[in-house]
Coordinates of C-alpha atoms in Angstrom, one line a residue:
M21 CA -18.4 30.0 -59.5
A22 CA -19.9 29.6 -56.1
M23 CA -23.2 31.0 -57.4
A24 CA -23.2 28.5 -60.2
V25 CA -22.7 25.6 -57.8
T26 CA -25.5 26.9 -55.6
S27 CA -27.9 27.2 -58.6
S28 CA -27.0 23.7 -59.7
A29 CA -27.8 22.5 -56.2
H30 CA -31.1 24.2 -56.2
R31 CA -31.9 22.6 -59.5
L32 CA -31.0 19.2 -58.0
V33 CA -33.3 19.8 -55.0
A34 CA -36.2 20.8 -57.4
A35 CA -35.6 17.8 -59.6
A36 CA -35.6 15.5 -56.5
S37 CA -38.9 17.0 -55.4
L38 CA -40.5 16.6 -58.8
A39 CA -39.2 13.0 -59.1
L40 CA -40.8 12.0 -55.8
S41 CA -44.0 14.1 -56.0
S42 CA -46.0 11.1 -57.3
S43 CA -45.2 9.1 -54.2
S44 CA -47.4 10.3 -51.3
S45 CA -47.6 7.2 -49.2
A46 CA -46.3 7.3 -45.6
S47 CA -43.8 4.6 -46.4
A48 CA -42.2 6.8 -49.0
Q49 CA -41.6 9.8 -46.8
Q50 CA -38.3 8.7 -45.3
P51 CA -36.7 7.9 -48.7
R52 CA -38.0 11.2 -50.0
R53 CA -36.4 13.1 -47.1
A54 CA -33.1 11.3 -47.6
L55 CA -33.0 12.2 -51.3
L56 CA -33.9 15.9 -50.5
M57 CA -31.2 16.0 -47.8
A58 CA -28.6 14.6 -50.1
A59 CA -29.5 17.1 -52.8
S60 CA -29.3 19.9 -50.3
R61 CA -25.9 18.7 -49.0
S62 CA -24.5 18.5 -52.5
S63 CA -24.0 22.3 -52.5
H64 CA -21.5 21.8 -49.7
V65 CA -19.8 18.6 -50.6
G66 CA -19.2 19.2 -54.3
G67 CA -21.9 17.9 -56.7
A68 CA -24.4 15.2 -57.3
R69 CA -22.6 12.2 -55.8
D70 CA -24.7 12.3 -52.6
L71 CA -27.9 12.6 -54.7
L72 CA -26.9 9.6 -56.8
S73 CA -26.1 7.6 -53.7
A74 CA -29.4 8.5 -52.1
K75 CA -31.3 7.6 -55.3
Q76 CA -29.6 4.2 -55.3
R77 CA -30.5 3.6 -51.7
I78 CA -34.1 4.6 -52.4
S79 CA -34.3 2.3 -55.4
S80 CA -32.9 -0.6 -53.3
S81 CA -35.3 0.2 -50.5
S82 CA -38.3 0.4 -52.9
S83 CA -37.4 -3.0 -54.4
A84 CA -37.1 -4.5 -50.9
K85 CA -40.4 -3.1 -49.8
A86 CA -42.1 -4.6 -52.8
A87 CA -41.0 -8.0 -51.6
A88 CA -41.5 -7.3 -47.9
P89 CA -44.4 -8.9 -46.0
R90 CA -47.3 -6.7 -45.3
A91 CA -48.8 -6.1 -41.9
S92 CA -52.5 -7.1 -41.4
A93 CA -55.0 -4.7 -39.9
S94 CA -54.4 -6.4 -36.5
G95 CA -50.7 -5.5 -36.7
T96 CA -49.5 -9.1 -37.3
V97 CA -47.0 -9.8 -40.2
N98 CA -48.2 -11.9 -43.0
A99 CA -45.0 -13.6 -44.3
S100 CA -44.3 -16.7 -46.3
P101 CA -42.1 -19.3 -44.5
S102 CA -39.2 -18.4 -46.8
A103 CA -39.3 -14.8 -45.5
A104 CA -38.7 -15.8 -41.9
V105 CA -35.3 -14.9 -40.4
S106 CA -33.0 -17.8 -39.6
P107 CA -32.0 -18.0 -35.9
S108 CA -28.5 -18.2 -37.1
A109 CA -28.7 -14.9 -38.9
S110 CA -26.4 -13.2 -36.3
S111 CA -23.5 -15.5 -37.2
Q112 CA -24.1 -15.0 -41.0
G113 CA -24.1 -11.2 -41.0
A114 CA -27.6 -10.2 -42.0
T115 CA -26.9 -7.3 -44.3
S116 CA -28.7 -7.1 -47.6
Q117 CA -25.5 -8.0 -49.3
G118 CA -24.6 -10.7 -46.7
V119 CA -21.5 -8.7 -45.6
K120 CA -20.4 -9.1 -42.0
Q121 CA -19.4 -5.9 -40.4
A122 CA -17.2 -5.1 -37.4
L123 CA -17.2 -1.6 -35.9
I124 CA -13.8 -0.7 -34.2
S125 CA -13.3 2.5 -32.2
L126 CA -10.5 2.4 -29.7
S127 CA -8.5 4.7 -27.4
D128 CA -6.4 1.7 -26.2
K129 CA -5.0 0.4 -29.5
R130 CA -3.1 -2.6 -28.1
N131 CA -3.3 -5.7 -30.3
L132 CA -5.2 -3.7 -33.0
E133 CA -3.4 -5.3 -35.9
L134 CA -4.0 -8.8 -34.5
L135 CA -7.7 -7.9 -34.3
A136 CA -7.9 -6.4 -37.8
K137 CA -6.1 -9.3 -39.5
G138 CA -8.2 -11.8 -37.7
L139 CA -11.5 -10.1 -38.6
G140 CA -10.3 -9.5 -42.2
D141 CA -9.4 -13.2 -42.6
L142 CA -12.9 -14.1 -41.5
G143 CA -14.4 -11.8 -44.1
Y144 CA -15.5 -9.0 -41.9
K145 CA -15.8 -5.5 -43.4
L146 CA -14.0 -3.1 -41.0
V147 CA -15.9 0.1 -40.0
S148 CA -14.0 2.6 -37.9
T149 CA -13.7 6.1 -36.6
G150 CA -11.1 8.9 -36.4
G151 CA -7.7 7.8 -35.1
T152 CA -8.5 4.1 -35.2
A153 CA -9.4 4.3 -38.9
T154 CA -6.2 6.2 -39.6
A155 CA -4.2 3.6 -37.7
L156 CA -5.8 0.7 -39.6
E157 CA -5.2 2.5 -42.9
K158 CA -1.6 3.1 -42.1
A159 CA -1.2 -0.6 -41.3
G160 CA -2.6 -1.4 -44.8
Y161 CA -6.1 -2.5 -44.0
S162 CA -9.2 -1.5 -46.0
V163 CA -11.5 0.5 -43.8
T164 CA -14.9 2.0 -44.2
R165 CA -15.1 5.2 -42.2
V166 CA -18.2 5.6 -40.1
E167 CA -19.2 8.8 -42.0
E168 CA -19.4 6.7 -45.2
L169 CA -21.7 4.4 -43.4
T170 CA -24.0 7.2 -42.1
S171 CA -23.6 9.5 -45.1
F172 CA -23.2 12.2 -42.6
P173 CA -20.0 14.0 -41.7
E174 CA -18.3 14.0 -38.2
M175 CA -19.4 17.2 -36.5
L176 CA -19.0 19.4 -33.4
D177 CA -15.3 18.7 -33.1
G178 CA -15.8 15.0 -33.0
R179 CA -18.6 15.0 -30.4
V180 CA -21.0 13.5 -33.0
K181 CA -19.7 10.6 -35.0
T182 CA -21.5 7.4 -34.2
L183 CA -24.7 8.7 -32.7
H184 CA -26.7 7.8 -35.8
P185 CA -29.4 5.2 -36.7
A186 CA -27.1 3.7 -39.4
V187 CA -24.9 2.7 -36.5
H188 CA -27.2 2.0 -33.6
G189 CA -29.9 0.4 -35.8
G190 CA -27.3 -2.0 -37.1
I191 CA -26.2 -2.8 -33.6
L192 CA -29.6 -3.0 -31.8
A193 CA -31.7 -4.8 -34.4
R194 CA -32.7 -8.3 -33.3
R195 CA -32.0 -10.8 -36.0
D196 CA -34.8 -13.1 -34.9
M197 CA -37.5 -10.4 -35.2
Q198 CA -38.7 -9.9 -38.8
P199 CA -40.0 -6.3 -38.2
H200 CA -36.5 -5.3 -37.0
M201 CA -34.9 -6.7 -40.2
D202 CA -37.6 -5.1 -42.3
A203 CA -36.9 -1.8 -40.8
L204 CA -33.2 -2.2 -41.6
Q205 CA -34.0 -3.1 -45.1
Q206 CA -36.4 -0.2 -45.5
H207 CA -33.7 2.3 -44.4
G208 CA -30.8 0.7 -46.2
I209 CA -29.0 -0.2 -42.9
G210 CA -26.7 -3.2 -42.6
T211 CA -26.2 -5.2 -39.4
I212 CA -23.1 -4.6 -37.3
D213 CA -22.1 -8.0 -35.9
V214 CA -19.0 -7.2 -33.8
V215 CA -18.5 -4.0 -31.8
V216 CA -14.9 -3.4 -30.5
V217 CA -14.9 -0.2 -28.4
N218 CA -13.0 1.2 -25.5
L219 CA -13.3 4.7 -24.2
Y220 CA -11.6 8.1 -24.1
P221 CA -8.8 8.0 -21.5
F222 CA -10.8 10.0 -18.9
Y223 CA -9.1 8.4 -15.9
S224 CA -5.6 9.0 -17.0
T225 CA -6.4 12.5 -18.2
V226 CA -7.9 13.8 -14.9
T227 CA -5.3 12.0 -12.8
S228 CA -2.4 13.7 -14.6
S229 CA -1.1 17.0 -13.3
N230 CA -2.6 20.5 -14.0
V231 CA -5.7 19.4 -16.0
D232 CA -8.2 22.1 -16.3
F233 CA -11.9 21.5 -16.1
E234 CA -12.7 21.9 -19.8
T235 CA -10.0 19.4 -20.8
G236 CA -11.6 16.9 -18.3
V237 CA -15.1 17.5 -19.8
E238 CA -13.9 17.0 -23.4
N239 CA -12.5 13.6 -22.4
I240 CA -15.9 12.3 -21.3
D241 CA -16.9 9.8 -23.9
I242 CA -20.5 9.8 -25.1
G243 CA -20.6 7.8 -28.3
G244 CA -18.4 5.0 -27.0
P245 CA -20.6 4.1 -24.0
S246 CA -23.7 4.3 -26.2
M247 CA -22.3 1.7 -28.6
I248 CA -21.0 -0.5 -25.8
R249 CA -24.3 -0.5 -24.0
A250 CA -26.2 -1.1 -27.2
A251 CA -24.1 -4.0 -28.3
A252 CA -24.1 -5.5 -24.8
K253 CA -27.9 -5.3 -24.6
N254 CA -28.1 -7.1 -28.0
H255 CA -25.3 -9.5 -27.1
K256 CA -27.2 -12.5 -28.5
D257 CA -26.6 -11.1 -32.0
V258 CA -23.7 -8.7 -31.5
M259 CA -20.3 -9.6 -30.0
V260 CA -19.1 -6.7 -27.9
V261 CA -15.4 -6.5 -27.0
V262 CA -13.9 -3.8 -24.6
D263 CA -10.7 -5.5 -23.5
P264 CA -7.8 -6.0 -25.9
D265 CA -6.8 -9.1 -23.9
D266 CA -10.0 -10.8 -25.2
Y267 CA -9.2 -10.4 -28.9
S268 CA -7.6 -13.8 -29.3
E269 CA -10.4 -15.7 -27.6
V270 CA -13.0 -13.7 -29.6
L271 CA -11.3 -14.5 -32.9
A272 CA -11.0 -18.2 -32.0
K273 CA -14.7 -18.3 -31.3
L274 CA -15.6 -16.6 -34.6
Q275 CA -13.2 -18.9 -36.5
S276 CA -14.5 -22.1 -35.0
G277 CA -18.1 -21.1 -35.5
D278 CA -18.7 -21.2 -31.8
D279 CA -19.6 -17.5 -31.6
G280 CA -23.2 -18.4 -30.7
D281 CA -22.0 -19.6 -27.3
N282 CA -24.4 -17.7 -25.0
S283 CA -22.3 -18.0 -21.9
F284 CA -19.3 -16.4 -23.7
R285 CA -21.4 -13.7 -25.1
R286 CA -23.0 -12.9 -21.8
R287 CA -19.5 -12.7 -20.2
L288 CA -18.5 -10.2 -22.8
A289 CA -21.7 -8.3 -22.2
W290 CA -21.1 -8.2 -18.4
K291 CA -17.5 -7.0 -19.0
A292 CA -18.9 -4.3 -21.3
F293 CA -21.4 -3.0 -18.8
Q294 CA -18.8 -3.1 -16.0
H295 CA -16.4 -1.2 -18.2
A296 CA -19.0 1.5 -18.8
S297 CA -20.0 1.5 -15.2
S298 CA -16.5 2.0 -13.9
Y299 CA -16.0 4.8 -16.4
D300 CA -19.2 6.5 -15.3
S301 CA -18.2 6.2 -11.7
A302 CA -14.9 8.1 -12.4
V303 CA -16.8 10.8 -14.2
A304 CA -19.3 11.1 -11.4
E305 CA -16.6 11.2 -8.7
W306 CA -14.7 13.9 -10.6
L307 CA -17.7 16.1 -11.3
W308 CA -18.8 15.9 -7.6
K309 CA -15.4 17.0 -6.5
H310 CA -15.3 19.9 -9.1
Q311 CA -18.8 21.2 -8.9
R312 CA -17.6 24.6 -7.8
D313 CA -15.2 26.7 -9.9
G314 CA -11.7 27.0 -8.3
E315 CA -12.7 24.9 -5.3
E316 CA -12.7 21.1 -4.6
T317 CA -15.6 20.0 -2.4
T318 CA -14.9 17.7 0.5
D319 CA -18.5 17.0 1.2
F320 CA -19.7 13.3 1.2
P321 CA -21.8 12.7 -1.9
P322 CA -25.4 11.6 -1.6
S323 CA -24.6 8.4 -3.5
L324 CA -21.3 6.7 -4.1
T325 CA -20.0 4.0 -6.4
V326 CA -16.7 2.4 -5.7
P327 CA -15.1 0.8 -8.8
L328 CA -13.2 -2.4 -7.8
T329 CA -10.9 -4.5 -10.0
L330 CA -10.1 -8.1 -9.2
K331 CA -6.4 -8.3 -8.5
S332 CA -6.2 -11.9 -7.3
K333 CA -8.3 -14.8 -6.1
L334 CA -7.1 -15.9 -2.7
R335 CA -6.7 -19.4 -1.4
Y336 CA -9.3 -18.8 1.3
G337 CA -10.5 -16.0 3.6
E338 CA -10.0 -15.4 7.2
N339 CA -10.5 -19.1 7.7
P340 CA -10.1 -22.0 5.3
H341 CA -13.8 -22.6 4.9
Q342 CA -14.3 -19.0 3.6
R343 CA -13.8 -18.1 -0.1
A344 CA -12.0 -14.8 -0.7
A345 CA -10.6 -12.5 -3.4
F346 CA -8.6 -9.3 -3.4
Y347 CA -9.9 -6.2 -5.3
E348 CA -8.0 -3.0 -6.0
D349 CA -9.9 0.3 -5.5
K350 CA -9.8 2.3 -8.8
S351 CA -11.5 5.4 -7.4
L352 CA -9.8 8.6 -8.5
C353 CA -9.2 9.5 -4.8
E354 CA -7.0 6.4 -4.5
F355 CA -4.8 7.3 -7.5
G356 CA -1.2 7.6 -6.3
A357 CA -2.2 7.1 -2.7
G358 CA 0.3 4.3 -2.1
G359 CA -0.4 1.4 0.3
I360 CA -0.4 -2.3 0.3
A361 CA -3.0 -2.7 -2.5
T362 CA -0.4 -1.5 -5.1
A363 CA 2.6 -3.2 -3.5
V364 CA 4.9 -5.3 -5.7
Q365 CA 5.7 -8.8 -4.4
Y366 CA 9.3 -9.9 -5.2
H367 CA 9.3 -13.3 -3.5
G368 CA 7.5 -15.9 -1.5
K369 CA 4.1 -17.6 -1.3
E370 CA 1.0 -15.9 -2.6
M371 CA -0.6 -13.4 -0.3
S372 CA -3.5 -14.6 1.9
Y373 CA -6.5 -12.7 3.2
N374 CA -4.9 -12.3 6.7
N375 CA -1.5 -11.4 5.1
Y376 CA -3.1 -8.4 3.4
L377 CA -4.7 -7.2 6.7
D378 CA -1.5 -7.6 8.7
A379 CA 0.7 -6.1 6.0
D380 CA -1.7 -3.1 5.7
A381 CA -1.6 -2.6 9.5
A382 CA 2.2 -2.7 9.6
W383 CA 2.7 -0.5 6.6
N384 CA 0.2 2.2 7.8
C385 CA 1.9 2.3 11.1
V386 CA 5.5 2.5 9.9
C387 CA 4.6 5.3 7.4
E388 CA 3.6 7.5 10.3
F389 CA 7.2 7.9 11.5
N390 CA 9.6 10.5 10.1
N391 CA 12.8 8.9 11.4
P392 CA 14.0 5.4 10.2
T393 CA 11.7 3.0 11.9
C394 CA 10.9 -0.7 12.2
V395 CA 7.4 -2.0 13.0
V396 CA 6.5 -5.6 13.9
V397 CA 2.8 -6.5 13.6
K398 CA 0.9 -9.6 14.7
H399 CA -2.8 -9.9 14.1
T400 CA -3.0 -6.3 12.9
N401 CA -1.5 -4.9 16.2
P402 CA 2.0 -3.5 16.4
C403 CA 3.8 -5.6 19.0
G404 CA 7.2 -3.9 18.5
V405 CA 8.1 -0.4 17.2
A406 CA 11.5 1.3 17.3
S407 CA 13.0 4.4 15.6
V408 CA 16.6 5.6 15.3
G409 CA 18.1 8.9 14.3
P410 CA 18.3 10.1 10.7
N411 CA 22.0 9.1 10.3
Q412 CA 21.8 5.8 12.2
G413 CA 21.3 2.4 10.6
L414 CA 18.2 0.4 11.0
L415 CA 19.9 -2.6 12.6
E416 CA 19.3 -1.4 16.1
A417 CA 15.8 -0.3 15.4
Y418 CA 15.0 -3.8 14.0
R419 CA 16.6 -5.5 17.1
L420 CA 14.7 -3.3 19.5
A421 CA 11.4 -3.8 17.7
V422 CA 11.7 -7.5 18.0
R423 CA 12.8 -7.5 21.6
A424 CA 9.7 -5.6 22.6
D425 CA 7.7 -8.9 22.3
P426 CA 9.7 -11.6 20.6
V427 CA 7.1 -14.2 21.3
S428 CA 4.5 -12.2 19.4
A429 CA 7.0 -11.2 16.7
F430 CA 7.6 -14.8 15.7
G431 CA 5.4 -15.4 12.6
G432 CA 4.7 -11.7 12.3
I433 CA 5.1 -9.0 9.7
V434 CA 8.2 -6.7 9.7
A435 CA 7.9 -3.3 8.0
F436 CA 10.6 -0.6 7.4
N437 CA 10.1 3.0 6.2
V438 CA 13.5 3.2 4.5
E439 CA 15.5 1.0 2.1
V440 CA 16.6 -2.5 3.2
D441 CA 20.3 -2.9 2.4
E442 CA 22.6 -5.9 2.5
T443 CA 23.6 -5.5 6.2
L444 CA 20.0 -5.3 7.4
A445 CA 18.9 -8.1 5.1
R446 CA 21.6 -10.4 6.6
E447 CA 20.5 -9.4 10.1
I448 CA 16.8 -10.2 9.3
R449 CA 17.9 -13.6 7.9
E450 CA 20.1 -14.7 10.7
F451 CA 18.6 -13.0 13.8
R452 CA 17.9 -15.3 16.7
S453 CA 15.0 -15.0 19.1
P454 CA 15.9 -13.1 22.3
T455 CA 13.9 -15.7 24.2
D456 CA 16.6 -18.4 23.7
N457 CA 19.2 -16.8 21.4
E458 CA 19.0 -20.0 19.3
T459 CA 15.7 -20.0 17.4
R460 CA 16.0 -18.2 14.1
M461 CA 13.2 -15.7 13.8
F462 CA 10.4 -16.6 11.3
Y463 CA 8.3 -13.9 9.5
E464 CA 5.4 -14.1 7.1
I465 CA 6.2 -10.8 5.3
V466 CA 8.9 -8.1 5.0
V467 CA 7.7 -4.8 3.5
A468 CA 9.8 -1.8 2.7
P469 CA 9.8 1.1 0.2
S470 CA 12.8 -0.4 -1.6
Y471 CA 15.7 -2.9 -1.5
T472 CA 19.2 -2.9 -2.7
E473 CA 20.0 -5.6 -5.2
K474 CA 22.2 -7.5 -2.8
G475 CA 19.8 -6.9 0.1
L476 CA 17.0 -8.5 -1.9
E477 CA 19.1 -11.4 -2.9
I478 CA 20.1 -12.1 0.7
L479 CA 16.5 -11.8 2.0
K480 CA 15.2 -14.2 -0.6
G481 CA 17.6 -16.8 0.9
K482 CA 15.9 -16.7 4.3
S483 CA 12.9 -18.8 3.2
K484 CA 11.1 -19.9 0.1
T485 CA 7.9 -18.8 1.6
L486 CA 8.9 -15.3 2.9
R487 CA 6.8 -12.7 1.1
I488 CA 8.9 -9.7 0.2
L489 CA 6.9 -6.6 -0.7
K490 CA 7.8 -3.2 -2.0
A491 CA 5.2 -0.5 -1.3
E492 CA 4.7 3.2 -1.8
H493 CA 4.3 5.3 1.2
T494 CA 0.7 5.7 2.3
K495 CA -0.5 9.2 1.6
K496 CA -2.7 11.2 4.0
G497 CA -6.2 12.5 3.2
R498 CA -7.7 9.2 2.2
R499 CA -11.2 8.0 3.0
S500 CA -11.9 5.0 5.1
L501 CA -14.7 2.6 4.2
R502 CA -15.9 -0.3 6.4
Q503 CA -18.7 -2.7 5.8
I504 CA -21.5 -3.5 8.2
G505 CA -24.5 -5.7 7.6
G506 CA -26.4 -4.1 4.7
G507 CA -24.3 -0.9 4.5
W508 CA -21.0 0.8 4.6
L509 CA -19.4 3.3 7.0
L510 CA -17.4 6.1 5.5
Q511 CA -15.1 8.4 7.4
D512 CA -11.9 10.5 6.9
S513 CA -8.7 8.7 7.6
D514 CA -7.1 9.3 11.0
D515 CA -4.2 11.5 9.9
K516 CA -3.4 13.4 13.2
T517 CA 0.2 13.3 14.2
P518 CA 2.0 14.6 17.3
E519 CA 2.9 17.8 15.4
D520 CA -0.8 18.6 15.0
L521 CA -1.4 18.5 18.8
G522 CA -0.5 20.6 21.8
F523 CA 0.2 17.9 24.5
R524 CA -0.9 20.4 27.1
V525 CA 0.6 19.9 30.6
V526 CA -2.3 19.7 33.2
T527 CA -0.3 18.6 36.3
S528 CA 2.0 20.5 38.6
K529 CA 4.9 18.3 37.5
V530 CA 6.2 19.6 34.1
P531 CA 7.9 16.8 32.0
T532 CA 11.3 17.1 30.5
L533 CA 11.6 17.5 26.8
E534 CA 12.9 13.9 26.6
L535 CA 9.7 12.7 28.4
V536 CA 7.6 14.7 26.0
D537 CA 9.3 13.0 23.1
D538 CA 8.7 9.6 24.7
A539 CA 5.0 10.5 25.3
Q540 CA 4.6 11.6 21.6
F541 CA 6.2 8.4 20.4
A542 CA 4.0 6.3 22.7
W543 CA 0.9 8.2 21.5
L544 CA 1.8 7.6 17.8
C545 CA 2.2 3.9 18.4
C546 CA -1.0 3.8 20.4
K547 CA -3.0 5.2 17.5
H548 CA -2.4 1.9 15.6
V549 CA -3.3 -0.4 18.5
K550 CA -6.8 -1.8 18.8
S551 CA -8.9 -0.2 21.5
N552 CA -8.8 -0.3 24.4
A553 CA -5.2 0.6 23.8
I554 CA -2.3 1.4 26.2
V555 CA 1.4 1.8 25.1
V556 CA 4.5 2.1 27.3
A557 CA 7.5 3.5 25.5
K558 CA 10.9 5.1 26.2
D559 CA 13.8 6.3 24.0
N560 CA 11.9 5.9 20.7
R561 CA 11.0 2.3 21.3
M562 CA 7.9 0.4 22.4
L563 CA 8.3 -1.4 25.7
G564 CA 4.9 -3.0 26.0
M565 CA 1.3 -2.6 24.8
G566 CA -2.1 -3.8 25.8
S567 CA -4.8 -4.1 23.1
G568 CA -8.4 -5.0 22.4
Q569 CA -9.5 -5.4 26.0
P570 CA -13.0 -4.5 27.0
N571 CA -11.7 -2.5 29.9
R572 CA -8.8 -0.1 30.0
V573 CA -7.4 -1.4 33.3
K574 CA -6.7 -4.8 31.8
S575 CA -5.0 -3.3 28.7
L576 CA -2.8 -1.3 31.2
H577 CA -1.8 -4.4 33.1
I578 CA -0.9 -6.2 29.9
A579 CA 1.3 -3.3 28.7
L580 CA 3.0 -3.0 32.1
E581 CA 3.6 -6.7 32.3
K582 CA 5.4 -6.7 28.9
A583 CA 7.4 -3.6 29.8
G584 CA 8.5 -5.1 33.1
E585 CA 11.1 -3.1 35.0
E586 CA 11.7 -0.9 32.0
A587 CA 8.3 0.8 32.7
K588 CA 10.1 2.8 35.4
G589 CA 10.8 6.3 34.0
A590 CA 8.9 5.5 30.8
A591 CA 6.0 7.3 29.1
L592 CA 2.5 5.9 28.8
A593 CA -0.2 6.7 26.2
S594 CA -3.9 5.9 26.2
D595 CA -6.1 6.0 23.1
A596 CA -9.0 7.4 25.2
F597 CA -9.6 9.1 28.5
F598 CA -9.5 7.3 31.9
P599 CA -13.0 7.1 33.4
F600 CA -11.5 6.4 36.9
A601 CA -8.1 7.2 38.5
W602 CA -7.9 6.1 42.1
N603 CA -7.4 2.4 42.6
D604 CA -7.7 2.2 38.8
A605 CA -5.5 2.5 35.7
V606 CA -4.0 5.9 36.5
E607 CA -2.9 5.0 40.0
D608 CA -1.6 1.6 38.8
A609 CA 0.5 3.3 36.2
C610 CA 1.9 5.8 38.7
K611 CA 2.8 3.0 41.1
A612 CA 4.6 1.1 38.3
G613 CA 7.0 4.0 38.0
V614 CA 5.7 5.7 34.8
K615 CA 6.8 9.3 34.7
V616 CA 4.4 10.8 32.1
I617 CA 0.9 9.9 30.9
A618 CA -0.5 11.2 27.6
Q619 CA -4.3 10.9 27.2
P620 CA -7.1 12.8 25.4
G621 CA -8.9 14.0 28.5
G622 CA -12.6 14.7 28.5
S623 CA -13.7 12.6 31.4
M624 CA -16.0 14.0 34.1
R625 CA -13.3 12.7 36.5
D626 CA -10.3 14.3 34.8
Q627 CA -9.5 16.2 38.0
D628 CA -9.2 12.8 39.8
A629 CA -6.6 11.7 37.3
I630 CA -4.7 15.0 37.6
D631 CA -4.8 14.8 41.4
C632 CA -3.6 11.2 41.4
C633 CA -0.6 12.2 39.1
N634 CA 0.2 15.1 41.4
K635 CA 0.3 12.8 44.4
Y636 CA 2.9 10.5 42.8
G637 CA 4.9 13.3 41.1
V638 CA 3.9 12.1 37.6
S639 CA 3.3 14.5 34.7
M640 CA 0.1 14.3 32.6
L641 CA -0.5 15.6 29.1
F642 CA -3.9 16.2 27.5
T643 CA -3.9 15.7 23.7
E644 CA -7.6 16.5 23.3
V645 CA -7.7 14.0 20.5
R646 CA -9.1 10.5 20.9
H647 CA -7.8 7.5 18.9
F648 CA -10.3 4.7 19.1
R649 CA -9.5 1.8 16.7
H650 CA -12.1 -0.9 16.4

């Protein structure tokens, strides 16, 4: 039986060859090849149906060519006025049968039935692929599968479906160029007027757990980006849609006849190219990271694309005369990394540019601490920090953090690294400023990892404007990007903690374990203070800090002034080494009664600092790690 089918197929091929042997012109070669290919394929697909289909296409093509305008020797087209293509051909669906076609191929199938019904009601023939076609058929819609359009089966496990002239010719042909339309007619290709495509879920696949390299590669979409780019390039004639949220507006434009709106089409084209660009950036980031088997590279890439998604337009920037917006970083390395960018706002006014900066500073600082901690921030600097033991409530930590500098805390941001319950919420709502014990403390933002139901209800009652945020703990190992004029600076995040360091004793006076704990707490706070930074701390609470001064001596004096008499017996931390000691910052700290100083060391005058501490009976610890913060 198989031999009989094969013999029959051979006869079909021979017949096709004889039938076309009289046609030797170059223009006939493509139809001849199509007929021969169809005859050859019939041995695999069960008979002469492909041959008949090919004959019909060739017949149609031949009739069309007889009526088509001829090119002169100079290459110009001699056409009668009636043969010119109408500028409105794109909205009419310029197939030979006048049928408008919409190609739909989706991974994200949200609102699919809305789209299909709308296009069907407008007379569009639905062309689709794979799972999208199946979904449409199950919903009761008539669908032409793309392999019917191309007369070629899907192959290579789905890698090749739409990469075919019958698809891309129908998308890319310019309706206002007669040679383009003649070429479609010659090859029996209809126009595709709407392309609705989104891509394989590469991002969600590679960010899920335990994904092997081959699975990642197979989720790199090829045909989808090709169709998106083709339709976006030819957006004047083809409406390209990549976002399910745009379906209603697209259908409304098509129904009203306003689908020729260039600004709308260009916006869709921009969104399409942006969609493909963000997709490609994720693929590039992933491949760079996995370029070696079994090992993830940490090298900085020679080029870098950062995909940003608009999250909100802000009222203004750092100042009212500056425009501003907030974008979320959708890089793979930021997936699940926590932080303020992904925080949920439960209450209050919309976030401002400065709110985001301050909230980010407060959250990054409080996430550094293992014990329950409260951090108060003003203008990105922590002005109050206090921790309590694991089994203690946060009430005392909150009070101590505010008392470190109640003037600065007023109008600041308060962050907690544990849940806010009813008791703490009531304290935040009612707490009076330690400056007069009368003025109720005002805050811009409260941020925590969670809230009890009653705690959130009470906190909302403090103020209509109080912004209440829930954030995920910031993960370590992130990159840090910062813009300068004409470029960007990229560095690893500063993830060092006291547990990573030695705190080497360099003086004759050895500190007690309690003083070492105070020094480590002060050092961790100092890491988040703008340089030049000095922090004075004791018993897991900040007593005073000096920040952002051009010289370290001035920062020291500010920190000691805020600490007052409590500086006696306290620990002091510096973000960088002391260039001088005698009659300078080190001696001033010793005279103020500080009992231990933690600093990186590394100055050519380190010995002067050691000698000075030895004279006053003060301990000094070298961390050998600097913490500049600009």
